[in-house]
């Protein structure tokens, strides 16, 4: 099974033959088209391999036969086919090898982007590209773009490779291919159209449904599993548990042949009730005559228990996100707004004033703009605030994200960030306020979008350790299905359940999380709450790795946020009161764990405060 996405396609790309070739008439122009295709191959066992391929082929009018074994329509989104061959030809060295046909197809060629070493760009009467492969025994003809499009071609290539200018020759681009960039992973992960194909195709529904998701999960699987195949030393495993629950005092012992395995008696999970949203009267009662917010801990507790009524969100979210200090007066907040407005529009002017000529020499700005325009056009378009053509909400969404690229040059824009901004703009209904609230939110979420994904890796490891403490049987089952690191929770953590919940439920969850109660990592408890509700079905149906991914994805828009929050709080209280017992076995040797008391301690992942 092969899954394809065309990243770039253009006609009017010529080869200029030369007089040194006796078989071809001098000065003959050979017209053709160029295509960059990202393809993912799946075996019957659902093993997956992906690569990006560049192809040039002669135009149809120059070929009496199309040369395609099977005709396919390459759309901007994924297309799934059973088999494909671009030409009636065989590769002598696999997908990445060059092939010349013997007759009129002699000029057609295909190679893998991973086999590409350099690209030389020349601009004369026509812009041209010369490709040099890592295999120096293979030479390729220069391609001339008679109708333009070199910049667009190079931009598409940057989606699957890194292009950098050679220090010796500014016209030469060095090509290096690494693991799929994080932005590309986000694009495929967040693209709902990838998942929707399962309803249209009867064959291999798992492959179709999970194609985009697997781009990220496979990367994480390789990263984590590679490290886990080598047994962690005792001190590392102890440190990991210590990060999750600092209340555990761990003593490393080197007694050969022994391990003290903790068995946790969590006791009965308490019954927790949710409260009513904070009312305007309650909010007014928490402000002094000068506008300072008083009794903030109690206020946060009310918001944690019931959220906010919608009419208060525009004002209260600014405090929850740190845009306004809790102890600021009304006049001080007006001054902050004036200063922040000036600062915002100064940054906005920076990208607004860039000329087209400047932008042609700024690949990062072009890439950011391209990704933002693509994402904005498909973000929450069913919401009335963003629906329709030429919606002013979409313009604001675009402008805020472009301005954020000026605020954080290093990060720029990564796909998925528009999902975090959309609810903020919806609530604030103001460009400046939405921007600064987004900045505050991104301060919390920044590591999720960094290229090395260290923040995501850390959260998944912490979540796995937490689930192991809560339900060892379920964790063991997931581990037996190669799911112990909870890759299927990736999207939950990445954009804080934005794609899993209805829009109103997203607003409720986020404002509850921003209170910092009962811990700064409530999102991990929310994950455990959802998994606790789904574990019975997963285990009874004997779901494997792919089935678990599919099942979790299908939970989208079927979750009850109030029930999730109720159970998350109950889990936290249950952990707070847990007692850890120890049992010595003779199978392994690691560490001893002392009993956790029920004192009110601050946990890294399951922090418990005294305000219950």
Tab-separated table of C-alpha atoms in Angstrom, residues 14 80 123 128 139 165 171 198 223 297 308 358 426 430 516 541 611:
chain	number	residue	atom	x	y	z
A	14	UNK	CA	13.108	22.085	-20.088
A	80	UNK	CA	-4.073	6.333	-1.334
A	123	UNK	CA	19.703	32.934	-13.246
A	128	UNK	CA	18.068	26.798	-14.056
A	139	UNK	CA	25.164	12.889	-13.781
A	165	UNK	CA	24.107	28.068	1.196
A	171	UNK	CA	24.762	29.874	-5.934
A	198	UNK	CA	-11.080	5.937	6.557
A	223	UNK	CA	13.559	7.873	19.778
A	297	UNK	CA	-6.390	31.749	46.056
A	308	UNK	CA	-16.092	31.093	34.219
A	358	UNK	CA	13.353	41.698	0.576
A	426	UNK	CA	-12.494	34.317	19.809
A	430	UNK	CA	-9.275	42.285	20.079
A	516	UNK	CA	-2.542	26.125	38.363
A	541	UNK	CA	-11.073	-5.801	22.824
A	611	UNK	CA	-6.648	24.334	49.279
